[in-house]
Amino acid sequence: MLYYLLYPLHTTFSFFNVFRYITFRTIYACLTAFLICFLLGPWVIRKLRDLQIGQYIQEDGPEHHHIKAGTPTMGGTLIVFAVVLSTLLWANLGNPYIWIILLVTVSFGLIGFADDYLMLIKKRNMGLSARQKFLLQLVAALLAGTLFYCCADFDTRLALPFFKNITPDLGWGYIFFAALVIVGTSNAVNLTDGLDGLAIGPVIVVSVTYMIFAYVTGHVKIADYLQISYVAGSGEASVFCGVLAGAGLGFLWFNAYPAQIFMGDVGSLSLGAAIGTLAVVTKQEIMLILVGGLFVMEALSVIFQVGFFKISKGRRIFRMAPLHHHFELKGWPEPKVIVRFWIISIALALLSISTLKLR
Ligand code: 57M
């Protein structure tokens, strides 16, 4: 909005020219989202406490989690609010990708909200059924995939890291592929969100990484120089990445160990879906496996654990899945698991950025 309101003033005051620059708006979008979360955080925590919106803890989990019972949850509502408001303020709203990303973030936020809300009224750790959640996610993601497909000039070819000449065209199949990326990422972030700051830390790291990807893929000269797919208009998505990183930092202030608030499904599902959508916008979908490698690791630990549990009739690969529980049960203190997982996430992000030059 500010882009429309203030940039036209540049003809009178040249200072307003800065509103044209994606870099300038990304930084201020990031700071705006950070301040919204940081300033409203204490009020939201108080309100959630007053409304008795506290976490139910599963009895079969690691023992020290029982003291977390009653921690205010659904903090994701604050994240989604900060993300939407800051994006509306700083992004160029004439860009269709911004609207698709917002649509996905809000619709997955609503699915998560319904899940959290049902958990609260049923007064146990059980919201929507897995099937209901998956179907709702699929509908929202397929709608997003269709909107991408309908965007003029949207490229349905896949960019494979390291293989610049191999770009299989998925055609309308891209709609399903995009949905898979969005739903998969949403659920992987949800599974990761089981220790204080464990999900939001890597969400910030991934957002900053995609901020770089969005900027370079949306810049015709840099994209050409790096020999990556140029996506007209994707540069604007870096403003959204800045917003995600800022809201994440503001939320982490309160979610850092020992957490005063959890994000709930409203946060984890929407953040994961937003990241998946960013991967689609920037045509760096396959790269997400590396950038968000930590989320992939957590999701795979569940897939392998559940699969092995079924075929071996009750035996396990890990002490408990998702992976963070395994290390907790091995005796690592919670902050150690969290910080070490953050380190892995940063290392993977650096590795993925380096691939921009390796092709
Ligand atoms: C939700 N939710 C956290 C909080 C957060 C298929 C199966 C592996 C699914 C999985 C599952 O349900 N995962 C998704 C995980 C929960 O956090 C809430 O949920 C929101 C995210 N959706 O925002 O509102 C708990 O996590 C802890 N937490 C923190 N700090 C945070 O900042 O400490 C969360 C955020 C919170 C709190 O304790 O209550 C969760 O873990 O439940 N299921 C599991 O993860 C379960 N694993 C399992 O059953 N493994 C089995 C295999 C065969 C499937 C096994 O390995 O044997 C475990 N989850 C728990 N206890 N809590 C099992 C035991």
XYZ file of C-alpha atoms and ligand atoms in Angstrom:
423
model
C 0.000 0.000 0.000
C 2.814 2.382 0.939
C 4.273 1.657 -2.479
C 1.150 3.094 -4.094
C 0.702 5.915 -1.617
C 4.259 7.159 -1.258
C 6.172 6.237 -4.405
C 4.148 8.639 -6.635
C 5.365 11.496 -4.403
C 8.893 10.997 -5.816
C 8.110 13.497 -8.571
C 7.930 16.223 -5.888
C 10.300 14.831 -3.239
C 13.029 12.623 -4.693
C 13.391 10.860 -1.317
C 10.219 8.857 -2.037
C 12.042 7.180 -4.877
C 13.335 4.629 -2.331
C 9.869 3.038 -2.172
C 10.523 1.718 -5.658
C 13.358 -0.490 -4.442
C 12.594 -4.050 -3.405
C 15.627 -4.062 -1.084
C 14.398 -0.995 0.831
C 10.859 -2.322 1.159
C 12.118 -5.786 2.194
C 14.110 -4.339 5.090
C 11.269 -2.163 6.347
C 8.713 -4.926 5.819
C 10.925 -7.158 7.958
C 11.216 -4.536 10.701
C 7.462 -3.815 10.623
C 6.563 -7.495 11.040
C 9.172 -7.841 13.792
C 7.799 -4.843 15.699
C 4.184 -6.006 15.396
C 5.044 -9.393 16.926
C 7.439 -7.933 19.472
C 5.100 -5.177 20.673
C 1.844 -7.145 20.592
C 3.441 -10.339 21.975
C 2.966 -9.606 25.695
C -0.647 -8.518 25.147
C -1.402 -11.639 23.073
C 0.166 -13.911 25.710
C -1.936 -12.230 28.441
C -5.098 -12.505 26.338
C -4.502 -16.187 25.532
C -3.944 -16.846 29.247
C -7.165 -14.998 30.171
C -9.063 -17.009 27.563
C -7.391 -20.178 28.913
C -6.010 -21.076 25.507
C -3.302 -23.349 26.859
C -1.494 -26.370 25.425
C -2.573 -29.921 26.208
C 0.391 -32.231 26.482
C 0.338 -35.838 25.273
C 1.079 -38.204 28.134
C 3.347 -40.540 26.166
C 5.839 -37.819 25.230
C 9.207 -37.021 26.806
C 8.671 -36.429 30.520
C 9.955 -32.875 30.802
C 7.237 -31.722 28.367
C 4.611 -32.168 31.080
C 5.684 -28.923 32.774
C 4.769 -27.132 29.526
C 1.073 -27.922 30.054
C -1.013 -24.743 29.896
C 1.560 -22.703 27.924
C -0.500 -20.265 25.816
C -0.819 -21.621 22.292
C -2.183 -20.399 18.926
C 0.493 -17.684 18.876
C 0.474 -18.282 15.127
C -2.517 -15.936 14.918
C -0.154 -13.110 15.845
C 2.360 -14.290 13.230
C -0.278 -14.472 10.492
C -1.648 -11.044 11.485
C 1.840 -9.495 11.373
C 2.622 -11.198 8.061
C -0.589 -10.082 6.353
C -0.479 -6.505 7.643
C 3.212 -5.944 6.852
C 2.832 -7.479 3.390
C -0.172 -5.279 2.625
C 1.828 -2.253 3.784
C 5.114 -2.856 1.975
C 4.586 -5.142 -1.022
C 3.564 -4.075 -4.496
C -0.047 -5.241 -4.467
C -0.199 -5.216 -8.242
C 1.929 -8.370 -8.204
C -0.252 -11.515 -8.487
C 2.306 -13.732 -6.702
C 1.948 -11.663 -3.543
C -1.795 -12.366 -3.497
C -1.320 -16.100 -4.076
C 1.246 -16.287 -1.246
C -1.107 -14.375 1.060
C -4.048 -16.573 0.075
C -2.076 -19.729 0.898
C -0.777 -18.313 4.194
C -4.236 -17.270 5.360
C -6.063 -20.404 4.202
C -3.551 -22.745 5.847
C -3.687 -20.484 8.906
C -7.467 -20.993 9.010
C -7.087 -24.788 8.732
C -4.587 -24.689 11.590
C -6.869 -22.403 13.569
C -9.769 -24.856 13.198
C -7.495 -27.690 14.334
C -6.231 -25.762 17.382
C -9.723 -24.580 18.263
C -11.173 -28.095 18.123
C -8.296 -29.310 20.286
C -9.219 -26.682 22.841
C -12.905 -27.404 22.995
C -12.367 -31.180 23.028
C -9.877 -30.491 25.833
C -7.286 -32.948 24.573
C -4.419 -33.042 22.105
C -6.728 -33.975 19.202
C -8.133 -31.485 16.674
C -9.164 -32.191 13.077
C -8.602 -35.780 11.954
C -5.492 -36.340 9.814
C -7.727 -37.038 6.805
C -9.817 -33.865 7.274
C -6.688 -31.769 7.668
C -5.068 -33.291 4.590
C -8.160 -32.813 2.414
C -8.528 -29.156 3.401
C -4.825 -28.568 2.785
C -5.058 -30.266 -0.593
C -8.003 -28.111 -1.698
C -6.229 -24.882 -0.698
C -2.953 -25.983 -2.316
C -4.618 -27.119 -5.560
C -6.352 -23.754 -5.761
C -2.974 -22.042 -5.380
C -1.440 -24.357 -8.013
C -4.274 -23.507 -10.411
C -3.814 -19.781 -9.821
C -0.098 -20.106 -10.597
C -0.915 -22.057 -13.728
C -3.296 -19.285 -14.824
C -0.705 -16.529 -14.269
C 0.491 -15.168 -17.587
C 4.069 -16.294 -18.307
C 4.207 -18.745 -15.385
C 6.743 -21.375 -16.277
C 5.645 -24.977 -15.679
C 9.155 -26.336 -16.246
C 11.139 -27.722 -13.349
C 14.537 -26.267 -12.548
C 16.914 -28.959 -11.334
C 19.839 -27.766 -9.238
C 23.197 -28.430 -10.941
C 21.532 -29.398 -14.266
C 20.766 -26.149 -16.013
C 19.933 -27.837 -19.316
C 17.458 -30.361 -17.950
C 14.111 -28.653 -17.418
C 11.218 -31.133 -17.717
C 7.922 -29.407 -18.523
C 5.110 -30.638 -16.285
C 2.359 -28.728 -18.137
C -0.905 -28.828 -16.174
C 0.684 -31.519 -13.974
C 2.512 -28.592 -12.392
C -0.702 -27.784 -10.473
C -0.394 -31.103 -8.604
C 3.329 -30.709 -8.179
C 2.880 -27.240 -6.628
C 0.192 -28.641 -4.317
C 2.541 -31.435 -3.254
C 5.309 -28.943 -2.424
C 2.947 -26.697 -0.440
C 1.173 -29.450 1.527
C 4.407 -31.364 2.143
C 6.226 -28.322 3.494
C 3.290 -27.306 5.656
C 3.197 -30.730 7.327
C 6.963 -30.986 7.666
C 7.116 -27.654 9.534
C 4.211 -28.818 11.689
C 6.101 -31.988 12.665
C 9.210 -29.948 13.477
C 7.290 -27.664 15.838
C 7.806 -29.736 18.965
C 10.483 -27.881 20.964
C 10.812 -24.212 21.928
C 11.932 -22.223 18.880
C 12.718 -25.401 16.952
C 10.438 -24.602 14.011
C 10.562 -20.813 13.966
C 14.405 -20.682 13.918
C 14.714 -22.652 10.655
C 11.661 -20.812 9.253
C 13.668 -17.579 9.642
C 16.744 -19.160 8.051
C 14.729 -20.543 5.123
C 12.957 -17.182 4.647
C 16.249 -15.309 4.430
C 17.545 -17.888 1.942
C 14.458 -17.546 -0.244
C 14.753 -13.775 0.065
C 18.029 -14.130 -1.817
C 16.580 -16.634 -4.309
C 13.546 -14.426 -4.964
C 15.723 -11.395 -5.531
C 18.076 -13.102 -7.977
C 15.404 -15.016 -9.912
C 13.404 -11.802 -10.299
C 16.370 -9.792 -11.562
C 16.860 -10.395 -15.267
C 20.577 -9.553 -15.306
C 21.563 -11.479 -12.162
C 19.457 -14.484 -13.199
C 21.134 -14.474 -16.582
C 24.597 -14.141 -15.023
C 23.929 -17.033 -12.620
C 22.217 -19.030 -15.381
C 19.101 -19.657 -13.321
C 15.471 -19.396 -14.459
C 14.352 -15.779 -14.598
C 10.848 -15.378 -13.168
C 9.382 -11.966 -13.971
C 7.787 -10.506 -10.837
C 9.270 -13.010 -8.393
C 11.583 -10.344 -6.946
C 8.582 -8.899 -5.114
C 8.363 -12.172 -3.165
C 11.539 -11.145 -1.336
C 9.440 -8.488 0.429
C 7.257 -11.325 1.695
C 10.358 -13.299 2.731
C 11.484 -10.271 4.730
C 8.080 -10.171 6.393
C 8.291 -13.888 7.308
C 11.773 -13.472 8.745
C 10.729 -10.373 10.743
C 7.549 -11.925 12.131
C 9.570 -15.047 12.938
C 12.161 -13.051 14.885
C 9.452 -11.175 16.797
C 7.742 -14.454 17.670
C 11.030 -16.160 18.599
C 11.523 -13.470 21.250
C 8.696 -15.119 23.199
C 8.995 -18.687 21.870
C 12.692 -18.965 22.821
C 13.423 -21.541 25.529
C 11.665 -21.587 27.978
C 8.750 -20.633 25.729
C 6.051 -18.228 26.921
C 3.906 -19.102 23.904
C 3.576 -21.823 21.228
C 2.522 -21.046 17.658
C -0.021 -23.884 17.367
C -1.107 -25.369 14.054
C -2.336 -21.944 12.967
C 1.344 -20.943 12.914
C 3.115 -24.102 11.789
C 0.736 -24.991 8.946
C 0.621 -21.443 7.562
C 4.373 -20.833 7.807
C 5.174 -24.173 6.154
C 2.676 -23.539 3.363
C 4.061 -20.023 2.828
C 7.575 -21.441 2.442
C 6.355 -24.084 -0.021
C 4.651 -21.355 -2.055
C 7.832 -19.274 -2.081
C 9.699 -22.273 -3.494
C 7.111 -22.462 -6.281
C 7.197 -18.710 -7.040
C 10.983 -18.657 -7.280
C 11.139 -21.923 -9.283
C 13.425 -23.323 -6.593
C 11.076 -26.149 -5.612
C 13.623 -28.988 -5.694
C 16.136 -26.782 -3.896
C 13.708 -26.659 -0.965
C 14.785 -30.212 -0.088
C 18.199 -28.762 0.730
C 17.204 -25.316 2.072
C 14.550 -26.839 4.318
C 16.586 -30.001 4.866
C 15.886 -29.880 8.582
C 12.128 -30.094 7.989
C 12.748 -32.922 5.502
C 14.860 -34.760 8.099
C 12.108 -34.476 10.705
C 9.411 -35.621 8.271
C 11.511 -38.558 7.030
C 12.176 -39.661 10.606
C 8.408 -39.962 11.083
C 7.880 -41.765 7.756
C 10.650 -44.290 8.477
C 9.627 -44.730 12.117
C 5.956 -45.322 11.329
C 6.787 -47.540 8.308
C 9.270 -49.664 10.250
C 6.936 -49.785 13.256
C 4.225 -51.269 11.036
C 6.270 -53.808 9.083
C 8.276 -54.980 12.083
C 5.180 -55.170 14.306
C 6.213 -52.707 16.974
C 9.967 -52.206 16.615
C 11.450 -48.713 16.236
C 14.394 -47.081 14.434
C 14.438 -44.023 16.713
C 13.645 -43.861 20.394
C 10.765 -41.622 19.318
C 9.819 -39.692 16.192
C 9.987 -36.888 15.084
C 13.771 -36.836 15.366
C 13.991 -34.122 18.056
C 12.268 -36.483 20.517
C 14.935 -39.114 19.797
C 17.712 -36.804 20.960
C 15.700 -35.630 23.959
C 15.228 -39.238 25.041
C 18.962 -39.818 24.552
C 19.438 -37.219 27.275
C 20.327 -34.086 25.320
C 18.910 -31.041 27.135
C 16.171 -29.297 25.124
C 18.198 -26.110 24.359
C 21.037 -28.266 23.007
C 18.745 -30.083 20.569
C 17.239 -26.767 19.468
C 20.513 -24.911 18.889
C 22.143 -27.892 17.163
C 19.151 -28.223 14.820
C 19.408 -24.482 14.085
C 23.096 -24.944 13.254
C 22.204 -27.723 10.798
C 19.565 -25.486 9.221
C 22.024 -22.587 8.773
C 24.653 -24.893 7.278
C 22.122 -26.293 4.784
C 21.021 -22.768 3.833
C 24.629 -21.736 3.161
C 25.162 -24.855 1.091
C 22.056 -24.137 -0.979
C 23.078 -20.522 -1.589
C 26.467 -21.755 -2.776
C 24.757 -23.824 -5.484
C 23.800 -20.580 -7.231
C 27.384 -20.521 -8.464
C 27.669 -24.282 -9.011
C 26.018 -24.891 -12.330
C 2.174 -31.784 16.089
N 2.773 -31.083 18.182
C 3.633 -31.071 19.283
C 2.152 -26.699 19.783
C 2.784 -26.446 18.467
C 2.455 -39.168 13.041
C 3.037 -38.504 14.253
C 4.510 -38.574 14.276
C 2.475 -37.078 14.379
C 3.078 -36.269 15.491
C 2.307 -35.020 15.552
O 1.174 -35.004 15.952
N 2.953 -33.934 15.130
C 2.366 -32.661 14.888
C 3.259 -31.794 17.045
C 3.065 -30.187 20.423
O 3.090 -28.804 19.986
C 1.869 -28.198 19.677
O 1.553 -28.407 18.333
C 1.867 -27.214 17.588
C 2.447 -27.556 16.257
N 1.477 -28.260 15.515
O 2.821 -25.090 18.168
O 0.969 -25.995 19.914
C 3.994 -30.289 21.631
O 5.316 -29.922 21.262
C 5.941 -29.224 22.339
N 6.332 -27.852 21.884
C 7.308 -27.206 22.590
N 7.662 -25.947 22.188
C 7.109 -25.327 21.118
O 7.493 -24.167 20.782
O 7.827 -27.739 23.555
C 5.740 -27.276 20.798
C 6.117 -26.019 20.397
C 3.621 -29.351 22.741
C 4.928 -29.182 23.468
O 5.150 -30.270 24.288
O 2.599 -29.916 23.490
C 3.789 -32.501 19.763
O 4.937 -32.980 19.783
O 2.763 -33.098 20.115
N 3.108 -36.985 16.690
C 4.116 -36.884 17.543
O 4.962 -36.034 17.394
C 4.202 -37.919 18.619
N 5.105 -38.962 18.136
C 4.808 -40.285 18.091
O 3.713 -40.687 18.423
N 5.817 -41.106 17.647
C 5.722 -42.530 17.549
C 5.604 -42.951 16.040
C 5.428 -44.427 15.911
C 4.603 -42.174 15.324
C 7.016 -43.135 17.999
O 8.079 -42.631 17.642
O 6.956 -44.099 18.737
C 4.816 -37.434 19.891
N 4.331 -36.210 20.367
C 4.222 -35.993 21.675
N 4.369 -36.909 22.550
N 3.916 -34.798 22.182
C 4.671 -38.563 20.886
C 4.720 -38.194 22.238
